[in-house]
PDB file of C-alpha atoms and ligand atoms in Angstrom:
ATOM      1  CA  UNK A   1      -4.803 162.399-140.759  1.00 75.00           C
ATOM      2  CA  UNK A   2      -8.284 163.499-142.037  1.00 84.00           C
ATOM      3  CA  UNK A   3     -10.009 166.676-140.127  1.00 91.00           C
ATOM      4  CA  UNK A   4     -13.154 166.293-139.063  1.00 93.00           C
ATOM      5  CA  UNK A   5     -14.865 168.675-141.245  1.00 92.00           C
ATOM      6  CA  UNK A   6     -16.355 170.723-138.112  1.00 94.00           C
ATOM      7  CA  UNK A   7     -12.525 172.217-137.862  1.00 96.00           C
ATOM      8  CA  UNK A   8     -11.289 174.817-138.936  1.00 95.00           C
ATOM      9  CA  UNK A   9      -7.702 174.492-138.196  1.00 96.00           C
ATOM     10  CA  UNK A  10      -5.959 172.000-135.698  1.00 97.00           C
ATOM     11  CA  UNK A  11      -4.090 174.209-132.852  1.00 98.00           C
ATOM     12  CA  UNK A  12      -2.502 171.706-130.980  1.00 98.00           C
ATOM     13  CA  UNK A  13      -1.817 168.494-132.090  1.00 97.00           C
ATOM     14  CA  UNK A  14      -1.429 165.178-130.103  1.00 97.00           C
ATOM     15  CA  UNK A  15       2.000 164.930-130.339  1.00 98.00           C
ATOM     16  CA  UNK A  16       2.343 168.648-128.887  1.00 98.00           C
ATOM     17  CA  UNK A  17      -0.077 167.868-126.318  1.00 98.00           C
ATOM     18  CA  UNK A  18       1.586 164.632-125.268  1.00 98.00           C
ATOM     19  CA  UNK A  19       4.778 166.306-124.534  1.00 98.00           C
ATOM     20  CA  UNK A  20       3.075 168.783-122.509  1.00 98.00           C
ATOM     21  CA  UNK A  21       1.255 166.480-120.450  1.00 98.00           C
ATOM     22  CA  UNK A  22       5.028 165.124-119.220  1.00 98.00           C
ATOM     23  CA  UNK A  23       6.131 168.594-118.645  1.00 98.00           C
ATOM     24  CA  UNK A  24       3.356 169.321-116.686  1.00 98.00           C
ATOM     25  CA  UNK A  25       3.886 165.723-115.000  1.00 98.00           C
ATOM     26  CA  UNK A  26       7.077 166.306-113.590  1.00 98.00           C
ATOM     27  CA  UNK A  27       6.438 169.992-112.812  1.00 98.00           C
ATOM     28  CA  UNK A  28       3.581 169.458-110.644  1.00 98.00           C
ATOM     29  CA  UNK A  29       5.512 166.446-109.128  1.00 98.00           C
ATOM     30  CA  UNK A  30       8.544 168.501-108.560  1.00 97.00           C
ATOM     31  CA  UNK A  31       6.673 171.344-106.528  1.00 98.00           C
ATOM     32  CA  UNK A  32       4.836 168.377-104.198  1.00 97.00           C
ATOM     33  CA  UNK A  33       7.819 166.472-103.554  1.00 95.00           C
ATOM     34  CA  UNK A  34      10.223 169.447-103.191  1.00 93.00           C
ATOM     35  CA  UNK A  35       8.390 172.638-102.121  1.00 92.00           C
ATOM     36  CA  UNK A  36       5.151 171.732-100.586  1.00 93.00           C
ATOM     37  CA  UNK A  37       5.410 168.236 -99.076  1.00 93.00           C
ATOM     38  CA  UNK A  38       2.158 166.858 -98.449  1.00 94.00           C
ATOM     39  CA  UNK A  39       0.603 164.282 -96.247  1.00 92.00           C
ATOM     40  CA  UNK A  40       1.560 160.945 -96.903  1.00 93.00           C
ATOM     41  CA  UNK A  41       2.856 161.805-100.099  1.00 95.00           C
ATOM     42  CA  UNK A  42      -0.741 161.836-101.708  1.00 97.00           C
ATOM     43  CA  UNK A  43      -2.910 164.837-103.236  1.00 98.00           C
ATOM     44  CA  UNK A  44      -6.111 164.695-104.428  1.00 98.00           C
ATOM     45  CA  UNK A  45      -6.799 165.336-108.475  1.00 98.00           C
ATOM     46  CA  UNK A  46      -9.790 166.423-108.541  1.00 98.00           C
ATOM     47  CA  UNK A  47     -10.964 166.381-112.074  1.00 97.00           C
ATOM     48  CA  UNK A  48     -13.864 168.756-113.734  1.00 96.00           C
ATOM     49  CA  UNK A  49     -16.187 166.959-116.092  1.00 94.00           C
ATOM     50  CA  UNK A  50     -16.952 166.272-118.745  1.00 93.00           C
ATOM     51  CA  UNK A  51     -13.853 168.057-120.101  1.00 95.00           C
ATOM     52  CA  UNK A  52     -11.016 167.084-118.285  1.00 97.00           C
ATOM     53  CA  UNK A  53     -11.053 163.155-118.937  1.00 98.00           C
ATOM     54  CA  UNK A  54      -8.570 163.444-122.223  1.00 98.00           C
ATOM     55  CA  UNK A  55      -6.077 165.693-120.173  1.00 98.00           C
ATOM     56  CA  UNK A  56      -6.726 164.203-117.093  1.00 98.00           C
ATOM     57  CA  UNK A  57      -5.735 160.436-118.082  1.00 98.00           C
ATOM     58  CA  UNK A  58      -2.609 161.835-119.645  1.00 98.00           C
ATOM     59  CA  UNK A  59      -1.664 163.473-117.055  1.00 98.00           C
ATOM     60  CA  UNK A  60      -1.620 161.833-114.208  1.00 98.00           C
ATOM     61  CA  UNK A  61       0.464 159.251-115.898  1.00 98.00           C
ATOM     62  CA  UNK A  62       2.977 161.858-115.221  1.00 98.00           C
ATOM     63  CA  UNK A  63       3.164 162.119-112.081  1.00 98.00           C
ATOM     64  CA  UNK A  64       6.250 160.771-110.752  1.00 96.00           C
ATOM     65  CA  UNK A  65       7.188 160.202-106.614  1.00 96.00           C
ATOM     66  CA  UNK A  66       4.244 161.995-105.958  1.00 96.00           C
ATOM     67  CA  UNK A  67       0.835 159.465-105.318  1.00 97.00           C
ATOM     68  CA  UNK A  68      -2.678 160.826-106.265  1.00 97.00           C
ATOM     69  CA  UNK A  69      -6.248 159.991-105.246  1.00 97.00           C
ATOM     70  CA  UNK A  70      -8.849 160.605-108.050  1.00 98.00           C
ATOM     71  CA  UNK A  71     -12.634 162.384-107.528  1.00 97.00           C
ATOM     72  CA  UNK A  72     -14.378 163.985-110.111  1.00 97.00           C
ATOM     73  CA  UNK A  73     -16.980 166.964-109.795  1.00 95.00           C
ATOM     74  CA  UNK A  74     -19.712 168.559-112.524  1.00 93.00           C
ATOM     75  CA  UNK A  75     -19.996 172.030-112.677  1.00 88.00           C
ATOM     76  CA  UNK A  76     -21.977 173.234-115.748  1.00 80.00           C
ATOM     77  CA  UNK A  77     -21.893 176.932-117.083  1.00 68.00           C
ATOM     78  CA  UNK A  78     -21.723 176.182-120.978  1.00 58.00           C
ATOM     79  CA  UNK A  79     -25.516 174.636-121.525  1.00 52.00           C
ATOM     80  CA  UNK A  80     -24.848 173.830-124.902  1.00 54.00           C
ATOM     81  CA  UNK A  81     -23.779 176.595-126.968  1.00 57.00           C
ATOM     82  CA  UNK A  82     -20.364 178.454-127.586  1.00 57.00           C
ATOM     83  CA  UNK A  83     -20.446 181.205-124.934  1.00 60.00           C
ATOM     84  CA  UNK A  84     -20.608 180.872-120.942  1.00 58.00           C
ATOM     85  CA  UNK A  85     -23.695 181.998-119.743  1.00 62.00           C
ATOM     86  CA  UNK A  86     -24.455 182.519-116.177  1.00 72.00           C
ATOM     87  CA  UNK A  87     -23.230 181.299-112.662  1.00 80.00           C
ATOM     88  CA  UNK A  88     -21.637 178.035-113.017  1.00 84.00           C
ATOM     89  CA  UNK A  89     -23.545 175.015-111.265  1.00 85.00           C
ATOM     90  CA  UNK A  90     -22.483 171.867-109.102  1.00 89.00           C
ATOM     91  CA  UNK A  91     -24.179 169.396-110.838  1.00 89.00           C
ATOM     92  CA  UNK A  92     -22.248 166.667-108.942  1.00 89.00           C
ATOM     93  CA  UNK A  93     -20.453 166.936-105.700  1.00 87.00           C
ATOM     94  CA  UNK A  94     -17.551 165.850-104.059  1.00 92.00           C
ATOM     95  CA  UNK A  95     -18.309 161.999-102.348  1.00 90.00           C
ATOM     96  CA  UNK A  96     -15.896 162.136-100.133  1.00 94.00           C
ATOM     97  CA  UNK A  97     -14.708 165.226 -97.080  1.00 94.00           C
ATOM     98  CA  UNK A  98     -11.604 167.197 -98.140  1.00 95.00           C
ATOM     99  CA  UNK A  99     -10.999 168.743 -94.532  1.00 96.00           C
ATOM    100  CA  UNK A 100      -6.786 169.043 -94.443  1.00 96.00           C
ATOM    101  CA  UNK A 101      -6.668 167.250 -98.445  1.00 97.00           C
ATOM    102  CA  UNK A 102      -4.181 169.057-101.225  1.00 98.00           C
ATOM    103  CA  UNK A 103      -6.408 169.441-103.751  1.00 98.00           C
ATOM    104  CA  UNK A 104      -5.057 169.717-107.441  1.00 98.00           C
ATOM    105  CA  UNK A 105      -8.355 170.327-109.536  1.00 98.00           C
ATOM    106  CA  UNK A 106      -7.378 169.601-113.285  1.00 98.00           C
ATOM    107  CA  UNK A 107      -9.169 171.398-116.257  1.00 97.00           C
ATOM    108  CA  UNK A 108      -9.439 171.382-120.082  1.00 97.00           C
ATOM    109  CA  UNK A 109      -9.527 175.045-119.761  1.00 97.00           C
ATOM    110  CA  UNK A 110     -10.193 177.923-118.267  1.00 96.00           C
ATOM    111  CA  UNK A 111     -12.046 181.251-119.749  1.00 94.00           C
ATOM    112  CA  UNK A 112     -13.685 183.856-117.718  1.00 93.00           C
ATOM    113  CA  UNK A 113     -12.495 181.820-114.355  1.00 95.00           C
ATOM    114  CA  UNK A 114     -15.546 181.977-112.746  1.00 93.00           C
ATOM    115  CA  UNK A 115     -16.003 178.100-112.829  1.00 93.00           C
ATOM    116  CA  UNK A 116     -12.553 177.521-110.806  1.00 95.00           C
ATOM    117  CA  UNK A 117     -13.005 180.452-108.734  1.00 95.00           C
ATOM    118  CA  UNK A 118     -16.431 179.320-107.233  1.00 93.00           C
ATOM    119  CA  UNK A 119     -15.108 175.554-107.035  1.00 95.00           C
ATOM    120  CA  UNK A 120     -11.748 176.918-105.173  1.00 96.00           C
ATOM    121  CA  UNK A 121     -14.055 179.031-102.642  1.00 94.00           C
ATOM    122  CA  UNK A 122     -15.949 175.442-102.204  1.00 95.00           C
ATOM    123  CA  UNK A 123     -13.383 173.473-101.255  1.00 97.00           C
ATOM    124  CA  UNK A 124     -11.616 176.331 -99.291  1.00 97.00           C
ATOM    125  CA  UNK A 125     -14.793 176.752 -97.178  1.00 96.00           C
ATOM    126  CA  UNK A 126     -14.876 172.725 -96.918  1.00 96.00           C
ATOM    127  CA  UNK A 127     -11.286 173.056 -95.392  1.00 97.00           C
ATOM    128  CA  UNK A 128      -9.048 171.795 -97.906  1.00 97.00           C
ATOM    129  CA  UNK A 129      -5.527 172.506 -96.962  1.00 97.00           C
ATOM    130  CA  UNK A 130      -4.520 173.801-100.136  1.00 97.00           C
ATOM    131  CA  UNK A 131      -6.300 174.091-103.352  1.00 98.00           C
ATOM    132  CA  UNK A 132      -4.163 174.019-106.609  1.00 98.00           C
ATOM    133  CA  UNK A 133      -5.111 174.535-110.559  1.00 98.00           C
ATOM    134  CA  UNK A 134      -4.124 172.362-113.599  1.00 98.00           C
ATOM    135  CA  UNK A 135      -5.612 173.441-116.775  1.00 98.00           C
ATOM    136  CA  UNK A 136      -4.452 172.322-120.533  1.00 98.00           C
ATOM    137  CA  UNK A 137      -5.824 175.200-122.006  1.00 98.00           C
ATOM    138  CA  UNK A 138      -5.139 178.980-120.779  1.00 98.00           C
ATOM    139  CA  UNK A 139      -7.635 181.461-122.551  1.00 97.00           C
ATOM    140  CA  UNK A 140      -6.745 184.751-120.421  1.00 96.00           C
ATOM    141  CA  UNK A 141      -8.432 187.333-122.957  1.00 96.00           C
ATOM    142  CA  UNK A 142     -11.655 185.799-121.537  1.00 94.00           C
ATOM    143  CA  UNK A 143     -10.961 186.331-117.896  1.00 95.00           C
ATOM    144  CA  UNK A 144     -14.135 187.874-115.703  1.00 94.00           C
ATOM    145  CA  UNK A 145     -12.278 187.193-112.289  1.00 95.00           C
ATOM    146  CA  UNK A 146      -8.931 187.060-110.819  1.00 95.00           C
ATOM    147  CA  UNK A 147      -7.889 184.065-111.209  1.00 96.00           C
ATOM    148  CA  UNK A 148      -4.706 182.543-112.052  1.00 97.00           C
ATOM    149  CA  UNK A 149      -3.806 178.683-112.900  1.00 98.00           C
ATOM    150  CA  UNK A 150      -1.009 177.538-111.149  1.00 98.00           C
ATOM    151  CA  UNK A 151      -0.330 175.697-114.421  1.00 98.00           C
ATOM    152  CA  UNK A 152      -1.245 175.574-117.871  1.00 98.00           C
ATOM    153  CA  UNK A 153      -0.103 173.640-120.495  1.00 98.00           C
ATOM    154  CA  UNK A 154      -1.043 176.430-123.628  1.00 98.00           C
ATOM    155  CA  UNK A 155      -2.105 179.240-124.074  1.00 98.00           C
ATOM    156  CA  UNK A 156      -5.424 179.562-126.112  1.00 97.00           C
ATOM    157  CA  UNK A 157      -6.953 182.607-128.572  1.00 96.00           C
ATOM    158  CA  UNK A 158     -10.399 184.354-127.301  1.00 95.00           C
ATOM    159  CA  UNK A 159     -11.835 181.879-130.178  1.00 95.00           C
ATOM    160  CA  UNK A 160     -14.318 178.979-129.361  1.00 95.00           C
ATOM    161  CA  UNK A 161     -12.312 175.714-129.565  1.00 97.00           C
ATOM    162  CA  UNK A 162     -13.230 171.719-129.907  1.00 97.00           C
ATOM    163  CA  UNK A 163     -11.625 168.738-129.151  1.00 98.00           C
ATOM    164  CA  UNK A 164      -9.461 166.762-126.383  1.00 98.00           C
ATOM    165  CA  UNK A 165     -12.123 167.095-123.798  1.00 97.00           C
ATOM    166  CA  UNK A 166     -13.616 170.266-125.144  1.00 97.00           C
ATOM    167  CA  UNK A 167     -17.141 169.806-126.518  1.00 95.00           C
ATOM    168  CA  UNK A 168     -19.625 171.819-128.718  1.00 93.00           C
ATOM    169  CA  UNK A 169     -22.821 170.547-127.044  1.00 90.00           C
ATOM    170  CA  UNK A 170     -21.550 167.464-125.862  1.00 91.00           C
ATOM    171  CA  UNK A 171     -20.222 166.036-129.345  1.00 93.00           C
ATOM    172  CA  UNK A 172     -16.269 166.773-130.380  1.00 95.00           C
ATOM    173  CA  UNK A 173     -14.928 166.157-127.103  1.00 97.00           C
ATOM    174  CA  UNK A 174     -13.132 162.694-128.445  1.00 97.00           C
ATOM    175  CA  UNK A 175     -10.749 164.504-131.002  1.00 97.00           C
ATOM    176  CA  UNK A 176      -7.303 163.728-130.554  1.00 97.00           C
ATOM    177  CA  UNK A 177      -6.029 167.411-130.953  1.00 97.00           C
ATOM    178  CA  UNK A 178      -7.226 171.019-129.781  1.00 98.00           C
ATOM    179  CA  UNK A 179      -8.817 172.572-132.789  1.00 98.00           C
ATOM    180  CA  UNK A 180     -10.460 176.143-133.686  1.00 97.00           C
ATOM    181  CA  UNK A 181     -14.313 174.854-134.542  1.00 95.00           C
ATOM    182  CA  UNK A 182     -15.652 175.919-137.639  1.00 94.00           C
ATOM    183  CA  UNK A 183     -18.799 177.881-135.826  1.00 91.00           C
ATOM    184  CA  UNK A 184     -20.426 179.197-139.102  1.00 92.00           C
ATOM    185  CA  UNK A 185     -20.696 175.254-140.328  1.00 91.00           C
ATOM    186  CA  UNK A 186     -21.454 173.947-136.442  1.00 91.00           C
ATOM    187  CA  UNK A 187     -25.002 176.294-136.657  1.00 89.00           C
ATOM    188  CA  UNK A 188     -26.414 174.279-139.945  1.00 90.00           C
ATOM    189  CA  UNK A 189     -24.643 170.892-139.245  1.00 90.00           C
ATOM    190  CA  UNK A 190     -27.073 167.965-139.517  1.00 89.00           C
ATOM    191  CA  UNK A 191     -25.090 165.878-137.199  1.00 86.00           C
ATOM    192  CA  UNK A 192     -27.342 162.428-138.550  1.00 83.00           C
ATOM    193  CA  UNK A 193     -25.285 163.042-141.667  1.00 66.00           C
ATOM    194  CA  UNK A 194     -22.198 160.784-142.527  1.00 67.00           C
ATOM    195  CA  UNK A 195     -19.080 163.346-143.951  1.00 62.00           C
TER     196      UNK A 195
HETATM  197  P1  IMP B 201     -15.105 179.507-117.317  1.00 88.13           P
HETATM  198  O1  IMP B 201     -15.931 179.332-116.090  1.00 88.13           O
HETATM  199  O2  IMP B 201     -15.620 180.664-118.162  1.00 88.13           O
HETATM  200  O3  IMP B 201     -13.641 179.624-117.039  1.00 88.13           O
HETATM  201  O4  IMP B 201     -15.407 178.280-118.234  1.00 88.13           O
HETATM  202  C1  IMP B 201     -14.708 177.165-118.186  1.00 88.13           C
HETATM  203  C2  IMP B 201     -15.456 176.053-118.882  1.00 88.13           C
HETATM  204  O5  IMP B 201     -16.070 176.499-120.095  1.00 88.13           O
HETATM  205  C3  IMP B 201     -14.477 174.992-119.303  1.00 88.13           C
HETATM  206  O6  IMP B 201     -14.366 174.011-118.329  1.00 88.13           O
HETATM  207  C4  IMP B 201     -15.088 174.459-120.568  1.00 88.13           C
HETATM  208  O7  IMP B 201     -15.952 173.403-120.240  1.00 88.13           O
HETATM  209  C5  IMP B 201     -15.863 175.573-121.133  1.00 88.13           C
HETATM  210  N1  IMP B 201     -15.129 176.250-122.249  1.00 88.13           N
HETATM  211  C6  IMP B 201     -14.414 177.396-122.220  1.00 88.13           C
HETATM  212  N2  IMP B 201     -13.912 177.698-123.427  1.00 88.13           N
HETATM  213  C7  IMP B 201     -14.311 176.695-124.251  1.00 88.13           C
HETATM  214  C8  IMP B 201     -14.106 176.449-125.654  1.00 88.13           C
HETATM  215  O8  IMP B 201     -13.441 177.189-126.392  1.00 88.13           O
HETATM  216  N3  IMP B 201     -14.664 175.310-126.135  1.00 88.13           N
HETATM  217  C9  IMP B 201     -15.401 174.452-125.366  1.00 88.13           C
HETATM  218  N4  IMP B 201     -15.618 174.660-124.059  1.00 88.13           N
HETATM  219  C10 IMP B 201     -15.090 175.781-123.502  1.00 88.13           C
HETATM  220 MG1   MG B 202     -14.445 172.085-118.347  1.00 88.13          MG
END
């Protein structure tokens, strides 16, 4: 397969993140079904955009025994570049009430924490039952705040990465793999240009 010449070396490849998304499938079934038994057999994945859409689709289609509403939420803190800046932002809330729900929010990753902490206060205060994370991507060396996924699929280097949901202002996102981004190139790309 050819790299997109924005990468600088593929991390996780869609074969490795395939296989994850079924072991992350049935371990996320296994815990509703078996330890925490919810009503009427049916959580709520509540997805983060733009990011989560790769990981999201995949996963899900894991889930076994265990049924699953979908609602999606934007919550901006990147604006563009390759660092977090600021408090993260709901951009687009939740269209439905989540009083007594199971809520399983799914992520493409998490990095200094502070988006998922301020989205599980939210739905805590909006008197969700139980708020659990999902994330593909685990980069702890950039945690801010105590926060801990429930679980993660890999773990990821303090490095700014591309691909499978993750963006560098808005564009990569429909890679196939996870992949360290070639930041030195991305700052004089002419992205009109055919490679
Ligand atoms: P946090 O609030 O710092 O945990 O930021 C989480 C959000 O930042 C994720 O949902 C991503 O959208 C974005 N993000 C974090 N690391 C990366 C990266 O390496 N590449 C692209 N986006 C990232
Ligand atoms: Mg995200």
């Amino acid at each position: 397969m050819k790299l997109h010449p924005l990468v600088k070396e593929v991390l996780i490849t869609a074969e490795e993140i395939e296989q994850k998304c079924l072991e992350l499938g049935q371990a996320v079934s296994n815990y509703y079904l078996n330890e925490y038994p919810v009503q009427e057999n049916t959580i709520l994945c509540l997805g983060l955009l733009k990011g989560c859409i790769p990981f999201m689709a995949k996963f899900i289609s894991y889930l076994v025994g265990v049924e699953c509403e979908t609602e999606y939420m934007v919550v901006s803190s990147y604006f563009g570049g390759v660092k977090s800046n600021g408090v993260p932002q709901i951009l687009l809330d939740l269209p439905i009430p989540v009083t007594n729900r199971d809520i399983l929010l799914v992520e493409d990753i998490i990095d200094s924490g502070k988006t998922i902490k301020i989205i599980k206060d939210y739905l805590t205060l909006k008197g969700a039952r139980s708020v659990k994370v999902v994330t593909l991507l685990d980069k702890k060396a950039g945690r801010e705040v105590d926060l801990i996924a429930d679980w993660y699929g890999f773990d990821a280097p303090h490095v700014f990465l591309v691909g499978f949901g993750l963006d560098y202002n808005e564009r990569l996102r429909n890679l196939p793999y996870v992949a360290v981004a070639d930041t030195e190139k991305l700052k004089k790309w002419h992205w009109g240009a055919k490679k």
